Short mmCIF file of C-alpha atoms in Angstrom, two decimals:
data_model
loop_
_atom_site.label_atom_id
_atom_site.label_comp_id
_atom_site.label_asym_id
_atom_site.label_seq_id
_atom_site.Cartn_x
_atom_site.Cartn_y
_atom_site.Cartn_z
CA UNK A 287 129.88 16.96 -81.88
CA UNK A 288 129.65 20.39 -83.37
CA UNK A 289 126.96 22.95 -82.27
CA UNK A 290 125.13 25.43 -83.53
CA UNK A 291 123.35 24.59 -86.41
CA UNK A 292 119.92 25.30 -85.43
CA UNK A 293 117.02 23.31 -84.27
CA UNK A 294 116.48 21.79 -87.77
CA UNK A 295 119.55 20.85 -88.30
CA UNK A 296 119.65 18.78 -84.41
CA UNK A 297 117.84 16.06 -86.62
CA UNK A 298 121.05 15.06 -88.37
CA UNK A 299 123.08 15.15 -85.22
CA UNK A 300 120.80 13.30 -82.55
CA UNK A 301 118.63 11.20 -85.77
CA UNK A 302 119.39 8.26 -86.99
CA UNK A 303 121.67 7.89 -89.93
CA UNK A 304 122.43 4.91 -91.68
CA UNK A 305 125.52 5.34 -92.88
CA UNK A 306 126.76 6.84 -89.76
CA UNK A 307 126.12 4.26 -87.57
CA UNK A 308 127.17 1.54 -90.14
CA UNK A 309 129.94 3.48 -90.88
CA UNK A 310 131.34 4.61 -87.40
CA UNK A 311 131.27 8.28 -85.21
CA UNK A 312 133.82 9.97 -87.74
CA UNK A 313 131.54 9.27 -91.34
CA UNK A 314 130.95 13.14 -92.67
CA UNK A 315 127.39 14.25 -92.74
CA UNK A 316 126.09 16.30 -95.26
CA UNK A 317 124.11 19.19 -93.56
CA UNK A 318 121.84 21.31 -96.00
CA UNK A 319 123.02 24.58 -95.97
CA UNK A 320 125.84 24.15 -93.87
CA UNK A 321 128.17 21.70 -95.90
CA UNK A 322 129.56 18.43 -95.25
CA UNK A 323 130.35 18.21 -91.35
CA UNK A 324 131.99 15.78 -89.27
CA UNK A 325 129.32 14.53 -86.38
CA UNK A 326 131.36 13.25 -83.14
CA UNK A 327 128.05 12.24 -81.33
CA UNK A 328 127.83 8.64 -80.47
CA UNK A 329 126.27 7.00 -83.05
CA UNK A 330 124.57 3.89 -81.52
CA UNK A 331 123.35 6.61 -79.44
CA UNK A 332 121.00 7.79 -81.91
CA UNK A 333 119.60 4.26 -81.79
CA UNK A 334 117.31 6.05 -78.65
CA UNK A 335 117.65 9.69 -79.61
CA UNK A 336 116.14 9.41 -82.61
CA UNK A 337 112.69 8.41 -80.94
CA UNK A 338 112.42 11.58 -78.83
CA UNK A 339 112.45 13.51 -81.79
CA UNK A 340 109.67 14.79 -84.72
CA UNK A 341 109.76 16.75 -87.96
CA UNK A 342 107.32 18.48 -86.72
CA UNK A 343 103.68 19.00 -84.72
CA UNK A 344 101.94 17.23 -87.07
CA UNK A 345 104.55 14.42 -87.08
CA UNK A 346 105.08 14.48 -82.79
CA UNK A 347 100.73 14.92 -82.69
CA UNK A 348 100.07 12.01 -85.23
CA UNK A 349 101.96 10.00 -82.85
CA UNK A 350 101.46 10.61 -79.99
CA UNK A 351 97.47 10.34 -80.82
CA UNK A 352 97.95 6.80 -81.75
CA UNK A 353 99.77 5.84 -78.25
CA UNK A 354 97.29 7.93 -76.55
CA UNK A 355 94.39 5.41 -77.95
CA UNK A 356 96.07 1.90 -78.17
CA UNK A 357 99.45 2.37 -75.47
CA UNK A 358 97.04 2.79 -71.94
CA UNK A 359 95.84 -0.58 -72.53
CA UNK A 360 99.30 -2.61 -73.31
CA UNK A 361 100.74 -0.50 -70.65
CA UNK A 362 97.74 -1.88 -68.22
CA UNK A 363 98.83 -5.68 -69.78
CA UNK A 364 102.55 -5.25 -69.41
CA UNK A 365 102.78 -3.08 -66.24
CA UNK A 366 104.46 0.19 -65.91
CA UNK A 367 108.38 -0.78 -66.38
CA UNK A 368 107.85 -3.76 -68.98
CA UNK A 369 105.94 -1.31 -71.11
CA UNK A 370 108.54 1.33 -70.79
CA UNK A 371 111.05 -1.73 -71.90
CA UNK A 372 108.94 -2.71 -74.57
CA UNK A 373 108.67 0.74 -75.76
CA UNK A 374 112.45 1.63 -76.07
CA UNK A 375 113.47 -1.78 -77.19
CA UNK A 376 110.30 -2.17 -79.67
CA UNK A 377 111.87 1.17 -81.10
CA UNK A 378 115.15 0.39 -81.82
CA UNK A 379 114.01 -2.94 -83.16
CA UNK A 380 111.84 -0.54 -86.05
CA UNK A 381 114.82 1.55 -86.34
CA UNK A 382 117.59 -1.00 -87.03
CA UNK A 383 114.61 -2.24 -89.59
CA UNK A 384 114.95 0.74 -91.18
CA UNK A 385 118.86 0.13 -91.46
CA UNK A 386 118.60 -2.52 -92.51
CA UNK A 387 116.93 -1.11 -96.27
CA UNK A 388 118.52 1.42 -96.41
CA UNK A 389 122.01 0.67 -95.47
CA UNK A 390 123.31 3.19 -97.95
CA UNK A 391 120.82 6.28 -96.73
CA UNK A 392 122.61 9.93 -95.64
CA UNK A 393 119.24 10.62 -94.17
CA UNK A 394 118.25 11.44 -90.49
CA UNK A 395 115.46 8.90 -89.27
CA UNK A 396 113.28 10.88 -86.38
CA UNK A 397 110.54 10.04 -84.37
CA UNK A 398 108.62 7.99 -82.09
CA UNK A 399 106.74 5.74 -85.17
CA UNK A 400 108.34 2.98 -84.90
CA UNK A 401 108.17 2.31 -81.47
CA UNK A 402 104.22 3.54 -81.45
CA UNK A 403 104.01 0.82 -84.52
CA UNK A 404 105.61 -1.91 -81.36
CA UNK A 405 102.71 -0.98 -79.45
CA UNK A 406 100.03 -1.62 -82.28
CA UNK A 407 101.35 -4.92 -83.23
CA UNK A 408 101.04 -5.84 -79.25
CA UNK A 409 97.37 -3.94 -79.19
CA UNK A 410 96.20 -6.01 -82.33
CA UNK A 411 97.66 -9.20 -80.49
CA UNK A 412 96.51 -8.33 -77.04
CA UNK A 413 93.10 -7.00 -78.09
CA UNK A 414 91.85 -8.38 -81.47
CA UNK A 415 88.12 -7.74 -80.76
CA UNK A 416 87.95 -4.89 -79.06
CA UNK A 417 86.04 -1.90 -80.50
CA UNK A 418 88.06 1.31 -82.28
CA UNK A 419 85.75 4.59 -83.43
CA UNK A 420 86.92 5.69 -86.12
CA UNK A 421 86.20 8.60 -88.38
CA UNK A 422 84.81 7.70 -91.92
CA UNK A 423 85.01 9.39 -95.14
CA UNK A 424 82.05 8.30 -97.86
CA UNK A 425 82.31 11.13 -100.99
CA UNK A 426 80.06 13.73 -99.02
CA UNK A 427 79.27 11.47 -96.01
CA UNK A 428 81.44 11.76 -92.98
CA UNK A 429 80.29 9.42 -89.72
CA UNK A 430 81.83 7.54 -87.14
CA UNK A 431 81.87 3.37 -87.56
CA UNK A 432 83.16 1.54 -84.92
CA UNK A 433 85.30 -1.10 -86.47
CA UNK A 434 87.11 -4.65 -84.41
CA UNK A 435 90.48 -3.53 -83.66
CA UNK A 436 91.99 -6.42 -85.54
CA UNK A 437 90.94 -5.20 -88.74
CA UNK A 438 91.78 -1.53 -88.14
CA UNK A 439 95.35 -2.14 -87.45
CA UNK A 440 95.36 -5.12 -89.70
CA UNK A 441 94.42 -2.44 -92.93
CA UNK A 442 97.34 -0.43 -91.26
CA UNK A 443 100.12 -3.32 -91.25
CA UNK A 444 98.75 -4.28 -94.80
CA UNK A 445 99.05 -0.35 -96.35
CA UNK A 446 102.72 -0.37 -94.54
CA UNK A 447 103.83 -3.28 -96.47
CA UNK A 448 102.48 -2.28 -99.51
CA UNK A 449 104.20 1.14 -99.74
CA UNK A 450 107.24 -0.32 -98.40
CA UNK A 451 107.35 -2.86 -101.20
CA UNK A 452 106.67 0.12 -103.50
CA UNK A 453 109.20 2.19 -101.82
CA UNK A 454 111.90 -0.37 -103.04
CA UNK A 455 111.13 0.64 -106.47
CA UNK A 456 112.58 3.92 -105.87
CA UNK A 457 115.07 3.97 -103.17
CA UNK A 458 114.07 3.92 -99.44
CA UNK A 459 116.89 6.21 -98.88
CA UNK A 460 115.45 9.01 -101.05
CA UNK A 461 112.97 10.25 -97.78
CA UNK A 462 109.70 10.54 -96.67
CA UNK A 463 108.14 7.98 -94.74
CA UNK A 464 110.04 5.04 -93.14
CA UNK A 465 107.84 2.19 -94.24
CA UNK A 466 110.38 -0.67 -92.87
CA UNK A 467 110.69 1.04 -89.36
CA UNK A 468 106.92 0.92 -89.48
CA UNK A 469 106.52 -2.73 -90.29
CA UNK A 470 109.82 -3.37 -88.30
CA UNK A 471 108.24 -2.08 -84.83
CA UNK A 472 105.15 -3.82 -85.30
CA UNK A 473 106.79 -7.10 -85.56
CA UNK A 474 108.56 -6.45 -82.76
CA UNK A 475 105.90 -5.66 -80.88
CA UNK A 476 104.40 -9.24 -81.57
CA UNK A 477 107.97 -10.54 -80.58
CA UNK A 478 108.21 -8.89 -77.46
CA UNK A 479 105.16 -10.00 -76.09
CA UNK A 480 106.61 -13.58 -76.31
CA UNK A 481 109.32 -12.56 -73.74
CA UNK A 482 107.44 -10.28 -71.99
CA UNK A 483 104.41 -12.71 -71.28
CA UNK A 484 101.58 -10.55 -72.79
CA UNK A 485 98.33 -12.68 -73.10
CA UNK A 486 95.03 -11.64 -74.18
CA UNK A 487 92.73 -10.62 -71.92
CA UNK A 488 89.71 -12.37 -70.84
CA UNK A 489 87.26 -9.09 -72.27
CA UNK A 490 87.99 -6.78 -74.84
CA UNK A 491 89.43 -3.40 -73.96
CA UNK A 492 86.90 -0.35 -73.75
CA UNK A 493 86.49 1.59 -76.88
CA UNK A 494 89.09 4.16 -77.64
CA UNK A 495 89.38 7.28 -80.24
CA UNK A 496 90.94 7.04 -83.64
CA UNK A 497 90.36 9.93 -85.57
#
């Protein structure tokens, strides 16, 4: 693994790449502004690396807001250690989703997303009816509505598929968002809960924040 090339450029050594791990620990890596470079770094080790990193604050806050208000409670369901298993595992699940569209992709994958999407699918499982605040936008009228959590994170599931499905249309190797690690995580999240034993609880979870 060659060093060196600056904290931006960490995401294509330590992120997931498609190709590279498809391809084996040798496969060239095109670098922006530094050329095509051979990565020696495990690749299947990226399978976890790639969750501990972010774009950015806005990328590493969005997230990190969103476990904040939905992980406390499946961590309270699952226990300390089974959450922290369903966490890591959840994310590699969304990340091999990811691979699995976009086989062909040079691209670095980063961040926590898909494992935070693990923990919504087992929130909307766990806790269909509990109550989620969330910030509303009317034209000129801004208020809080507190909406069932089923249908909060049901709208999110629905708006991942669709601009996944649109995402096809144009290659979901090109960049931006990663739609499929998205939907990937939070079907794994429902999966996992099957193994891990998650049932619902006999009261709905106490309101949380979603701004």
């Amino acid at each position: 693994m060659q060093m060196g090339y600056g904290l931006e450029a960490s995401a294509w050594v330590w992120g997931l790449i498609p190709q590279r791990l498809l391809g084996g620990a040798d496969t060239p890596v095109l670098i922006p502004g530094h050329g095509e470079v051979l990565i020696g770094s495990l690749p299947l080790l990226t399978l976890f690396t790639s969750m501990f990193m972010h774009g950015g604050l806005l990328h590493l806050g969005g997230n990190m807001l969103y476990l904040w208000i939905f992980g406390n409670n499946v961590e309270d369901r699952l226990g300390h250690w089974r959450f922290l298993f369903f966490y890591l595992v959840g994310g590699v699940l969304a990340t091999l989703s990811h691979v699995l569209v976009s086989r062909g992709s040079g691209l670095p994958l980063v961040g926590a997303s898909g494992a935070v999407a693990a923990v919504l699918g087992a929130y909307w499982r766990l806790y269909p009816h509990a109550r989620v605040r969330c910030l509303l936008f009317l034209v000129f009228i801004v208020q809080f509505v507190e909406l069932p959590a089923a249908l909060v994170l049901g709208l999110w599931i629905v708006l991942q598929v669709i601009n996944g499905l649109l995402g096809l249309g144009i290659g979901v190797g090109a960049g931006g968002v990663a739609w499929f690690a998205h939907i990937g995580g939070f079907l794994a999240g429902l999966l996992l809960l099957v193994f891990l034993g998650g049932r619902r609880p006999p009261r709905p979870a106490a309101v949380r924040w979603d701004d």
